[in-house]
Amino acid sequence: MEIQSLRKGEELYFYLKGELDEHAAASLRGRTDAIIDGNAGLSRAVFNLAGVRFMDSTGIGFLMGRYKKLSRYGIKMALEAPNEGADKILLLSGIYSLMPKI
Amino acid sequence: MNRMQLRFLSRSENEVFARNVVAAFALPLNPTLSELSDVKTAVSEAVTNCIVHAYPEEENWITISCETSGDKLHIIVSDSGKGIEDIARALTPFYTTCPGEERSGMGFTIMQTFMNEFHVTSEPGKGTRVEMTKRFGGTAEADAR
């Protein structure tokens, strides 16, 4: 699972690429959190899921974990460009009420 | 009718392999991309449960048995791990036995929603067996109502 980040003013964009399952999430958590910790002065973090070919409920757990971390810093979170399969799980979980799809 | 059986160790790296094998087995039934995605997700959830919950401290065997009949794919994912004490509670959306580990508690809910038929049996100390059926050309949501 690849992750790239791009800072745009007070916004931080994450571009995830690969299959987000239990195996991928284990190392992705630490890498994502290190990037969040290294970026002061953020108002929002946007997770772009266009490159996520597959996601199961581990992805929901991963996103919720990042949401909790960002909330402690007072940073909002949003999601963009999930594929049809990911969107189905995200909708089912109700997670868009916490992190809107933009 | 066609049948296959897959047996592999409960290592997380085998998740991608397991769901893709089941998807490849289902291809002759001409699933849509959306239906195939549903099957892969449900298998991934069942296998993740085996790795995380059935065998939390050891590597052990997971077996996936598949059978096609007509426009249906039957899948059985079984383990000989620690089992589920309270199945009704385990099936509750957002319920998780590992709240500190970023678990969503959505695994069984996803299996139930994405597949047309779903049944789980378990015996503490003996193991768990998840049976699921997907009918291609129909919608799981319509059947679940």
Coordinates of N, CA and C in Angstrom, one line a residue:
Chain A
M1 N 0.8 -1.2 0.0 CA 0.0 0.0 0.0 C 0.9 1.2 0.0
E2 N 0.7 2.1 -1.0 CA 1.5 3.3 -1.1 C 0.7 4.5 -0.5
I3 N 1.4 5.5 0.1 CA 0.7 6.7 0.5 C 1.6 7.9 0.2
Q4 N 1.0 8.9 -0.4 CA 1.8 10.1 -0.7 C 1.0 11.2 -0.1
S5 N 1.7 12.3 0.3 CA 0.9 13.5 0.8 C 1.4 14.7 0.1
L6 N 0.4 15.7 0.1 CA 0.7 16.9 -0.6 C 0.0 18.0 0.2
R7 N 0.8 19.0 0.6 CA 0.3 20.1 1.4 C -0.1 21.2 0.5
K8 N -1.4 21.7 0.7 CA -1.9 22.8 0.0 C -2.4 23.9 1.0
G9 N -1.6 24.8 1.4 CA -2.0 25.8 2.4 C -2.3 25.1 3.7
E10 N -3.5 25.3 4.2 CA -3.8 24.6 5.5 C -4.4 23.3 5.3
E11 N -4.4 22.8 4.1 CA -5.0 21.4 3.8 C -3.8 20.4 3.5
L12 N -4.0 19.2 4.0 CA -3.1 18.2 3.7 C -3.8 17.0 2.9
Y13 N -3.4 16.7 1.7 CA -4.0 15.7 0.9 C -3.2 14.4 1.0
F14 N -3.9 13.3 1.3 CA -3.3 12.0 1.3 C -3.8 11.2 0.0
Y15 N -2.9 10.7 -0.7 CA -3.2 9.8 -1.9 C -2.9 8.4 -1.6
L16 N -3.9 7.6 -1.4 CA -3.6 6.1 -1.1 C -3.7 5.3 -2.3
K17 N -2.9 4.3 -2.4 CA -2.8 3.5 -3.6 C -2.6 2.0 -3.2
G18 N -3.5 1.1 -3.7 CA -3.3 -0.3 -3.4 C -4.6 -0.9 -2.8
E19 N -4.4 -2.0 -2.1 CA -5.6 -2.7 -1.5 C -5.5 -2.5 0.0
L20 N -6.6 -1.9 0.5 CA -6.6 -1.5 2.0 C -7.3 -2.6 2.8
D21 N -6.5 -3.6 3.2 CA -7.0 -4.7 4.1 C -6.2 -4.7 5.4
E22 N -6.4 -5.8 6.1 CA -5.8 -6.0 7.4 C -4.2 -5.9 7.3
H23 N -3.8 -6.6 6.2 CA -2.3 -6.7 6.0 C -1.7 -5.3 5.7
A24 N -2.4 -4.5 4.8 CA -1.9 -3.2 4.4 C -2.0 -2.2 5.6
A25 N -3.1 -2.3 6.3 CA -3.4 -1.2 7.4 C -2.3 -1.2 8.4
A26 N -1.7 -2.4 8.7 CA -0.8 -2.5 9.9 C 0.3 -1.4 9.7
S27 N 0.9 -1.4 8.5 CA 2.0 -0.4 8.4 C 1.6 1.0 7.9
L28 N 0.4 1.0 7.3 CA -0.1 2.3 6.9 C -0.4 3.3 8.0
R29 N -0.9 2.7 9.1 CA -1.3 3.5 10.3 C -0.1 4.4 10.7
G30 N 1.0 3.8 11.0 CA 2.2 4.5 11.5 C 2.7 5.5 10.5
R31 N 2.7 5.1 9.2 CA 3.3 6.1 8.2 C 2.3 7.3 8.0
T32 N 1.0 7.1 8.1 CA 0.1 8.2 8.0 C 0.2 9.1 9.2
D33 N 0.3 8.5 10.4 CA 0.3 9.3 11.6 C 1.6 10.1 11.7
A34 N 2.7 9.6 11.1 CA 4.0 10.3 11.1 C 3.9 11.6 10.3
I35 N 3.1 11.5 9.1 CA 3.0 12.6 8.2 C 2.1 13.7 8.9
I36 N 1.0 13.2 9.6 CA 0.1 14.1 10.3 C 0.9 14.9 11.4
D37 N 1.7 14.1 12.2 CA 2.5 14.7 13.2 C 3.5 15.7 12.7
G38 N 3.9 15.6 11.5 CA 4.9 16.5 10.9 C 4.4 17.7 10.2
N39 N 3.0 17.9 10.3 CA 2.4 19.0 9.6 C 1.6 19.9 10.6
A40 N 2.2 20.9 11.1 CA 1.5 21.8 12.0 C 0.7 22.8 11.2
G41 N -0.4 23.4 11.9 CA -1.1 24.4 11.3 C -2.1 24.0 10.2
L42 N -2.6 22.7 10.4 CA -3.6 22.2 9.4 C -5.0 22.6 9.8
S43 N -5.9 22.8 8.9 CA -7.3 22.9 9.2 C -8.1 21.7 8.7
R44 N -7.6 21.0 7.7 CA -8.3 19.9 7.2 C -7.3 18.9 6.5
A45 N -7.6 17.6 6.7 CA -6.9 16.5 6.0 C -7.9 15.8 5.0
V46 N -7.5 15.7 3.8 CA -8.3 15.1 2.8 C -7.7 13.8 2.3
F47 N -8.4 12.7 2.4 CA -7.9 11.4 2.0 C -8.5 11.1 0.6
N48 N -7.6 11.1 -0.4 CA -8.1 10.7 -1.8 C -7.9 9.2 -2.0
L49 N -9.1 8.6 -2.2 CA -9.1 7.1 -2.3 C -9.2 6.6 -3.8
A50 N -8.9 7.5 -4.7 CA -9.0 7.1 -6.1 C -8.1 5.9 -6.5
G51 N -7.0 5.7 -5.8 CA -6.1 4.6 -6.1 C -6.3 3.4 -5.3
V52 N -7.3 3.4 -4.4 CA -7.6 2.2 -3.6 C -8.5 1.3 -4.4
R53 N -7.9 0.2 -4.9 CA -8.6 -0.8 -5.7 C -9.6 -1.6 -4.9
F54 N -9.2 -1.8 -3.6 CA -10.0 -2.7 -2.8 C -10.0 -2.2 -1.4
M55 N -11.1 -2.3 -0.7 CA -11.1 -1.9 0.7 C -12.2 -2.7 1.5
D56 N -11.8 -3.3 2.6 CA -12.8 -4.0 3.5 C -13.0 -3.2 4.8
S57 N -13.6 -3.8 5.8 CA -13.9 -3.0 7.0 C -12.7 -2.6 7.7
T58 N -11.6 -3.2 7.4 CA -10.3 -2.7 8.1 C -10.0 -1.3 7.6
G59 N -10.5 -0.9 6.4 CA -10.3 0.4 5.9 C -11.1 1.4 6.7
I60 N -12.3 1.0 7.1 CA -13.2 1.8 8.0 C -12.5 2.1 9.3
G61 N -11.9 1.0 9.9 CA -11.2 1.1 11.2 C -10.0 2.1 11.0
F62 N -9.3 1.9 9.9 CA -8.1 2.8 9.6 C -8.6 4.3 9.6
L63 N -9.6 4.6 8.8 CA -10.1 5.9 8.6 C -10.6 6.5 10.0
M64 N -11.3 5.7 10.7 CA -11.8 6.1 12.0 C -10.6 6.5 13.0
G65 N -9.6 5.7 12.9 CA -8.4 5.9 13.7 C -7.8 7.2 13.4
R66 N -7.7 7.5 12.1 CA -7.1 8.8 11.7 C -8.0 10.0 12.1
Y67 N -9.3 9.7 12.0 CA -10.3 10.8 12.3 C -10.1 11.2 13.8
K68 N -10.0 10.1 14.7 CA -9.8 10.4 16.1 C -8.5 11.2 16.4
K69 N -7.4 10.8 15.7 CA -6.2 11.5 15.9 C -6.3 12.9 15.4
L70 N -6.8 13.1 14.2 CA -6.9 14.5 13.7 C -7.8 15.3 14.6
S71 N -8.9 14.7 15.1 CA -9.8 15.5 16.0 C -9.1 16.0 17.2
R72 N -8.2 15.2 17.8 CA -7.4 15.7 18.9 C -6.6 16.9 18.6
Y73 N -6.2 17.1 17.4 CA -5.5 18.3 17.0 C -6.5 19.4 16.5
G74 N -7.8 19.1 16.5 CA -8.8 20.1 16.0 C -8.8 20.2 14.5
I75 N -8.3 19.1 13.8 CA -8.3 19.1 12.3 C -9.4 18.3 11.7
K76 N -10.1 18.9 10.8 CA -11.2 18.2 10.1 C -10.7 17.2 9.1
M77 N -11.6 16.3 8.7 CA -11.2 15.2 7.8 C -12.2 15.1 6.7
A78 N -11.8 14.8 5.5 CA -12.7 14.6 4.4 C -12.2 13.4 3.5
L79 N -13.1 12.9 2.7 CA -12.7 11.8 1.8 C -13.1 12.2 0.4
E80 N -12.3 11.7 -0.6 CA -12.7 12.0 -2.0 C -12.4 10.8 -2.9
A81 N -13.2 10.7 -3.9 CA -12.9 9.8 -5.0 C -12.8 8.3 -4.7
P82 N -13.7 7.8 -3.7 CA -13.7 6.3 -3.5 C -14.3 5.6 -4.7
N83 N -13.8 4.4 -5.1 CA -14.4 3.7 -6.2 C -15.8 3.1 -5.7
E84 N -16.5 2.5 -6.5 CA -17.8 2.0 -6.2 C -17.9 1.1 -5.0
G85 N -16.9 0.1 -5.0 CA -16.9 -0.8 -3.9 C -16.6 -0.2 -2.5
A86 N -15.6 0.7 -2.5 CA -15.2 1.4 -1.3 C -16.4 2.3 -0.8
D87 N -17.0 3.0 -1.8 CA -18.1 3.9 -1.5 C -19.3 3.1 -0.8
K88 N -19.5 1.9 -1.3 CA -20.6 1.0 -0.7 C -20.3 0.8 0.8
I89 N -19.1 0.4 1.1 CA -18.8 0.2 2.5 C -18.8 1.4 3.4
L90 N -18.3 2.5 2.8 CA -18.3 3.8 3.5 C -19.7 4.3 3.8
L91 N -20.6 4.1 2.8 CA -22.0 4.5 3.0 C -22.6 3.6 4.1
L92 N -22.4 2.3 4.1 CA -22.9 1.3 5.0 C -22.5 1.6 6.4
S93 N -21.2 2.1 6.6 CA -20.7 2.4 7.9 C -21.2 3.7 8.5
G94 N -21.8 4.6 7.7 CA -22.2 5.9 8.1 C -21.1 6.8 8.4
I95 N -19.9 6.5 7.9 CA -18.7 7.3 8.2 C -18.7 8.7 7.6
Y96 N -19.5 8.9 6.5 CA -19.6 10.2 5.8 C -20.2 11.3 6.7
S97 N -20.9 10.9 7.8 CA -21.4 11.9 8.7 C -20.3 12.5 9.6
L98 N -19.2 11.8 9.7 CA -18.0 12.3 10.4 C -17.0 13.0 9.5
M99 N -16.8 12.3 8.3 CA -15.8 12.8 7.3 C -16.5 12.9 6.0
P100 N -17.0 14.0 5.5 CA -17.8 14.1 4.3 C -17.0 13.7 3.1
K101 N -17.8 13.2 2.1 CA -17.2 13.0 0.8 C -17.3 14.3 0.0
I102 N -16.2 14.8 -0.5 CA -16.2 16.1 -1.2 C -15.9 15.9 -2.7
Chain B
M1 N -22.1 -27.9 -12.0 CA -21.6 -27.7 -10.7 C -20.0 -27.8 -10.7
N2 N -19.4 -26.9 -9.9 CA -17.9 -27.0 -9.8 C -17.6 -26.8 -8.3
R3 N -16.5 -27.3 -7.9 CA -16.1 -27.2 -6.5 C -14.6 -26.9 -6.4
M4 N -14.2 -26.3 -5.3 CA -12.8 -26.1 -5.0 C -12.6 -25.9 -3.6
Q5 N -11.4 -26.2 -3.1 CA -11.1 -26.0 -1.7 C -9.7 -25.4 -1.6
L6 N -9.6 -24.5 -0.7 CA -8.3 -23.7 -0.5 C -8.0 -23.8 1.0
R7 N -6.7 -24.1 1.3 CA -6.3 -24.2 2.7 C -5.0 -23.4 2.8
F8 N -5.0 -22.5 3.8 CA -3.8 -21.6 3.9 C -3.7 -21.2 5.3
L9 N -2.5 -20.7 5.7 CA -2.2 -20.3 7.0 C -2.8 -18.9 7.3
S10 N -3.1 -18.7 8.6 CA -3.7 -17.4 9.0 C -2.7 -16.3 9.1
R11 N -2.1 -15.9 7.9 CA -1.2 -14.8 7.9 C -1.9 -13.7 7.1
S12 N -1.8 -12.4 7.5 CA -2.6 -11.4 6.8 C -2.2 -11.2 5.4
E13 N -0.9 -11.6 5.0 CA -0.5 -11.5 3.6 C -1.3 -12.4 2.7
N14 N -2.0 -13.4 3.3 CA -2.8 -14.4 2.5 C -4.2 -13.8 2.2
E15 N -4.6 -12.7 2.8 CA -5.9 -12.2 2.5 C -6.2 -11.9 1.0
V16 N -5.2 -11.2 0.4 CA -5.4 -10.7 -1.0 C -5.4 -12.0 -1.9
F17 N -4.6 -12.9 -1.6 CA -4.5 -14.2 -2.3 C -5.9 -14.9 -2.2
A18 N -6.4 -15.0 -1.0 CA -7.6 -15.8 -0.8 C -8.8 -15.2 -1.5
R19 N -9.0 -13.9 -1.4 CA -10.2 -13.2 -2.0 C -10.0 -13.3 -3.5
N20 N -8.8 -13.2 -4.0 CA -8.7 -13.2 -5.5 C -8.9 -14.6 -6.1
V21 N -8.5 -15.7 -5.3 CA -8.7 -17.0 -5.8 C -10.3 -17.3 -5.9
V22 N -11.0 -16.9 -4.8 CA -12.5 -17.1 -4.9 C -13.1 -16.3 -6.0
A23 N -12.6 -15.1 -6.2 CA -13.1 -14.2 -7.3 C -12.8 -14.9 -8.7
A24 N -11.6 -15.5 -8.8 CA -11.3 -16.1 -10.1 C -12.2 -17.4 -10.3
F25 N -12.5 -18.1 -9.2 CA -13.3 -19.3 -9.3 C -14.7 -18.9 -9.7
A26 N -15.2 -17.7 -9.3 CA -16.5 -17.3 -9.7 C -16.7 -16.7 -11.1
L27 N -15.6 -16.5 -11.7 CA -15.6 -15.8 -13.1 C -16.5 -16.5 -14.1
P28 N -16.5 -17.9 -14.2 CA -17.3 -18.5 -15.2 C -18.8 -18.2 -15.0
L29 N -19.3 -17.7 -13.9 CA -20.7 -17.4 -13.6 C -21.0 -16.0 -14.2
N30 N -20.0 -15.4 -14.8 CA -20.2 -14.0 -15.4 C -20.7 -13.0 -14.4
P31 N -20.1 -12.8 -13.3 CA -20.5 -11.8 -12.4 C -20.2 -10.4 -12.9
T32 N -21.0 -9.4 -12.5 CA -20.6 -8.0 -12.8 C -19.4 -7.6 -11.9
L33 N -18.8 -6.5 -12.2 CA -17.7 -6.0 -11.4 C -18.1 -5.8 -10.0
S34 N -19.4 -5.2 -9.9 CA -19.9 -4.9 -8.6 C -20.2 -6.2 -7.7
E35 N -20.7 -7.2 -8.4 CA -20.9 -8.5 -7.7 C -19.6 -9.1 -7.3
L36 N -18.6 -9.0 -8.1 CA -17.3 -9.6 -7.8 C -16.7 -8.9 -6.7
S37 N -16.9 -7.6 -6.6 CA -16.3 -6.8 -5.5 C -17.0 -7.1 -4.2
D38 N -18.3 -7.4 -4.3 CA -19.1 -7.8 -3.1 C -18.5 -9.2 -2.5
V39 N -18.2 -10.1 -3.4 CA -17.7 -11.4 -3.0 C -16.3 -11.3 -2.4
K40 N -15.5 -10.5 -3.1 CA -14.1 -10.3 -2.6 C -14.1 -9.6 -1.2
T41 N -15.0 -8.7 -1.0 CA -15.1 -8.0 0.3 C -15.6 -8.9 1.4
A42 N -16.6 -9.7 1.1 CA -17.2 -10.6 2.1 C -16.1 -11.7 2.4
V43 N -15.4 -12.2 1.5 CA -14.3 -13.2 1.8 C -13.2 -12.6 2.6
S44 N -12.9 -11.4 2.3 CA -11.8 -10.7 3.0 C -12.2 -10.5 4.5
E45 N -13.5 -10.1 4.7 CA -14.0 -10.0 6.1 C -13.9 -11.3 6.8
A46 N -14.3 -12.4 6.2 CA -14.4 -13.7 6.9 C -12.9 -14.1 7.2
V47 N -12.0 -13.9 6.2 CA -10.6 -14.3 6.5 C -10.0 -13.4 7.5
T48 N -10.3 -12.2 7.5 CA -9.7 -11.3 8.5 C -10.2 -11.7 9.9
N49 N -11.4 -12.1 10.0 CA -12.0 -12.6 11.3 C -11.2 -13.8 11.8
C50 N -10.8 -14.7 10.9 CA -10.0 -15.9 11.3 C -8.7 -15.5 11.8
I51 N -8.0 -14.5 11.1 CA -6.7 -14.1 11.5 C -6.7 -13.3 12.8
V52 N -7.6 -12.4 12.9 CA -7.6 -11.5 14.1 C -8.2 -12.2 15.3
H53 N -9.4 -12.8 15.1 CA -10.2 -13.3 16.2 C -10.0 -14.8 16.5
A54 N -10.0 -15.6 15.4 CA -9.9 -17.1 15.7 C -8.6 -17.5 16.2
Y55 N -7.5 -17.0 15.6 CA -6.2 -17.3 15.9 C -5.4 -16.1 16.3
P56 N -5.7 -15.5 17.4 CA -5.0 -14.2 17.8 C -3.5 -14.4 18.1
E57 N -3.1 -15.5 18.5 CA -1.7 -15.7 19.0 C -1.0 -16.8 18.2
E58 N -1.6 -17.3 17.2 CA -0.9 -18.4 16.5 C -1.2 -18.4 15.0
E59 N -0.4 -19.0 14.2 CA -0.7 -19.3 12.8 C -1.4 -20.6 12.7
N60 N -2.5 -20.7 12.1 CA -3.2 -22.0 12.0 C -4.0 -22.0 10.7
W61 N -4.6 -23.1 10.4 CA -5.2 -23.3 9.1 C -6.6 -22.6 8.9
I62 N -6.8 -22.0 7.8 CA -8.1 -21.5 7.4 C -8.5 -22.3 6.1
T63 N -9.7 -22.7 6.0 CA -10.2 -23.4 4.8 C -11.3 -22.7 4.2
I64 N -11.2 -22.5 2.9 CA -12.3 -22.0 2.1 C -12.8 -23.0 1.1
S65 N -14.1 -23.4 1.2 CA -14.7 -24.3 0.3 C -15.7 -23.6 -0.6
C66 N -15.6 -23.7 -1.9 CA -16.5 -23.1 -2.8 C -17.2 -24.1 -3.7
E67 N -18.5 -23.7 -4.0 CA -19.2 -24.6 -4.9 C -20.1 -23.7 -5.8
T68 N -20.1 -23.9 -7.0 CA -21.0 -23.2 -7.9 C -22.2 -24.1 -8.3
S69 N -23.4 -23.5 -8.3 CA -24.5 -24.3 -8.9 C -25.5 -23.3 -9.5
G70 N -25.7 -23.5 -10.8 CA -26.6 -22.5 -11.5 C -25.9 -21.2 -11.5
D71 N -26.7 -20.2 -11.0 CA -26.1 -18.8 -11.0 C -25.6 -18.4 -9.6
K72 N -25.4 -19.5 -8.7 CA -25.0 -19.2 -7.3 C -23.6 -19.7 -7.0
L73 N -23.0 -18.9 -6.1 CA -21.7 -19.3 -5.6 C -21.8 -19.5 -4.1
H74 N -21.5 -20.7 -3.6 CA -21.6 -21.0 -2.1 C -20.2 -20.9 -1.6
I75 N -20.0 -20.3 -0.5 CA -18.6 -20.2 0.1 C -18.7 -20.5 1.6
I76 N -17.8 -21.4 2.0 CA -17.7 -21.7 3.4 C -16.3 -21.4 3.9
V77 N -16.2 -20.5 4.9 CA -14.9 -20.1 5.4 C -14.9 -20.7 6.8
S78 N -13.9 -21.6 7.1 CA -13.9 -22.2 8.4 C -12.5 -22.2 9.1
D79 N -12.5 -22.2 10.4 CA -11.3 -22.3 11.1 C -11.5 -23.2 12.3
S80 N -10.4 -23.6 13.0 CA -10.5 -24.4 14.2 C -10.0 -23.6 15.4
G81 N -10.3 -22.3 15.4 CA -9.8 -21.4 16.4 C -10.6 -21.3 17.6
K82 N -10.6 -20.1 18.3 CA -11.2 -20.0 19.6 C -12.7 -19.9 19.6
G83 N -13.3 -19.7 18.5 CA -14.8 -19.7 18.4 C -15.4 -18.4 19.0
I84 N -16.7 -18.3 18.8 CA -17.5 -17.1 19.2 C -18.4 -17.5 20.4
E85 N -18.3 -16.8 21.5 CA -19.1 -17.1 22.7 C -20.6 -16.7 22.4
D86 N -20.8 -15.5 21.9 CA -22.1 -15.0 21.7 C -22.3 -14.5 20.3
I87 N -22.9 -15.3 19.4 CA -23.0 -15.0 18.0 C -23.9 -13.8 17.8
A88 N -25.0 -13.8 18.5 CA -25.9 -12.6 18.3 C -25.2 -11.3 18.5
R89 N -24.4 -11.3 19.6 CA -23.7 -10.0 19.9 C -22.6 -9.7 18.8
A90 N -22.0 -10.8 18.4 CA -20.9 -10.6 17.3 C -21.5 -10.0 16.0
L91 N -22.8 -10.4 15.8 CA -23.4 -9.9 14.6 C -23.9 -8.5 14.7
T92 N -23.9 -7.9 15.9 CA -24.4 -6.5 16.1 C -23.5 -5.5 15.4
P93 N -24.0 -4.7 14.5 CA -23.2 -3.7 13.8 C -22.4 -2.9 14.8
F94 N -21.1 -2.7 14.5 CA -20.2 -1.8 15.3 C -19.7 -2.5 16.6
Y95 N -20.2 -3.7 16.9 CA -19.7 -4.4 18.1 C -18.3 -5.0 17.8
T96 N -17.4 -4.8 18.6 CA -16.1 -5.4 18.5 C -15.5 -5.8 19.8
T97 N -14.8 -6.9 19.8 CA -14.1 -7.4 21.0 C -12.8 -6.7 21.2
C98 N -12.4 -5.9 20.2 CA -11.1 -5.2 20.3 C -11.2 -3.7 20.1
P99 N -11.9 -3.0 21.0 CA -12.1 -1.6 20.7 C -10.9 -0.7 20.6
G100 N -9.8 -1.2 21.2 CA -8.6 -0.4 21.2 C -7.7 -0.5 20.0
E101 N -8.2 -1.4 19.0 CA -7.3 -1.7 17.9 C -7.8 -1.2 16.5
E102 N -8.6 -0.1 16.6 CA -9.2 0.4 15.4 C -10.0 -0.6 14.5
R103 N -10.8 -1.4 15.3 CA -11.6 -2.4 14.6 C -13.0 -1.7 14.4
S104 N -13.6 -1.8 13.2 CA -14.8 -1.1 13.0 C -16.1 -1.9 13.5
G105 N -15.9 -3.2 13.7 CA -17.1 -4.0 14.1 C -18.1 -4.2 13.0
M106 N -17.7 -4.0 11.8 CA -18.6 -4.0 10.6 C -18.5 -5.3 9.8
G107 N -17.5 -6.2 10.2 CA -17.3 -7.4 9.3 C -18.5 -8.2 9.0
F108 N -19.2 -8.7 10.0 CA -20.3 -9.5 9.8 C -21.5 -8.8 9.1
T109 N -21.6 -7.5 9.4 CA -22.6 -6.7 8.8 C -22.4 -6.6 7.3
I110 N -21.1 -6.4 6.9 CA -20.8 -6.4 5.5 C -21.0 -7.7 4.8
M111 N -20.7 -8.8 5.4 CA -20.9 -10.1 4.8 C -22.4 -10.3 4.6
Q112 N -23.2 -9.9 5.6 CA -24.7 -10.1 5.5 C -25.3 -9.2 4.4
T113 N -24.8 -8.0 4.3 CA -25.3 -7.1 3.3 C -24.9 -7.4 1.9
F114 N -23.7 -7.8 1.7 CA -23.1 -8.0 0.4 C -23.5 -9.4 -0.2
M115 N -23.9 -10.3 0.6 CA -24.2 -11.6 0.1 C -25.7 -11.9 0.2
N116 N -26.2 -12.8 -0.6 CA -27.6 -13.1 -0.6 C -28.0 -14.0 0.6
E117 N -27.1 -14.9 1.0 CA -27.4 -15.7 2.2 C -26.2 -15.8 3.0
F118 N -26.4 -15.8 4.4 CA -25.3 -15.8 5.3 C -25.7 -16.6 6.5
H119 N -24.8 -17.4 7.0 CA -25.1 -18.2 8.2 C -23.7 -18.4 8.9
V120 N -23.7 -18.2 10.3 CA -22.5 -18.5 11.0 C -22.8 -19.5 12.1
T121 N -21.9 -20.5 12.3 CA -22.0 -21.4 13.4 C -20.7 -21.4 14.1
S122 N -20.7 -21.6 15.4 CA -19.4 -21.5 16.1 C -19.5 -22.3 17.4
E123 N -18.4 -22.8 17.9 CA -18.4 -23.5 19.2 C -17.1 -23.0 19.8
P124 N -17.2 -22.4 21.0 CA -16.0 -21.9 21.7 C -15.0 -23.0 21.9
G125 N -13.8 -22.7 21.5 CA -12.7 -23.7 21.7 C -12.6 -24.6 20.5
K126 N -13.6 -24.7 19.6 CA -13.6 -25.6 18.5 C -13.4 -24.9 17.1
G127 N -14.0 -23.7 17.0 CA -13.9 -23.1 15.7 C -15.1 -22.4 15.2
T128 N -15.0 -21.8 14.1 CA -16.2 -21.1 13.5 C -16.3 -21.4 12.0
R129 N -17.5 -21.4 11.5 CA -17.8 -21.7 10.2 C -18.8 -20.7 9.6
V130 N -18.4 -20.0 8.6 CA -19.2 -18.9 8.0 C -19.7 -19.4 6.6
E131 N -21.0 -19.5 6.4 CA -21.5 -20.0 5.1 C -22.2 -18.8 4.4
M132 N -21.8 -18.6 3.1 CA -22.4 -17.4 2.4 C -22.7 -17.9 1.0
T133 N -23.7 -17.3 0.5 CA -24.1 -17.5 -0.9 C -24.3 -16.2 -1.7
K134 N -23.8 -16.2 -2.9 CA -24.0 -15.0 -3.7 C -24.7 -15.5 -5.0
R135 N -25.8 -14.8 -5.3 CA -26.5 -15.1 -6.6 C -26.1 -14.1 -7.6
F136 N -25.6 -14.4 -8.7 CA -25.2 -13.5 -9.7 C -26.4 -13.2 -10.6
G137 N -26.6 -11.9 -10.9 CA -27.7 -11.5 -11.7 C -28.8 -11.0 -10.8
G138 N -28.7 -11.0 -9.5 CA -29.7 -10.5 -8.6 C -29.0 -9.5 -7.7
T139 N -29.7 -8.8 -6.8 CA -29.1 -7.9 -5.9 C -29.3 -8.4 -4.5
A140 N -28.1 -8.4 -3.8 CA -28.1 -8.9 -2.4 C -29.0 -8.0 -1.5
E141 N -29.1 -6.7 -1.8 CA -29.9 -5.9 -0.9 C -31.4 -6.2 -1.0
A142 N -31.8 -6.5 -2.2 CA -33.2 -6.9 -2.4 C -33.6 -8.1 -1.6
D143 N -32.7 -9.1 -1.6 CA -32.9 -10.4 -1.0 C -32.9 -10.2 0.6
A144 N -32.1 -9.3 1.0 CA -31.9 -9.2 2.5 C -33.1 -8.6 3.2
R145 N -33.9 -7.9 2.4 CA -35.1 -7.2 3.0 C -36.2 -8.2 3.4

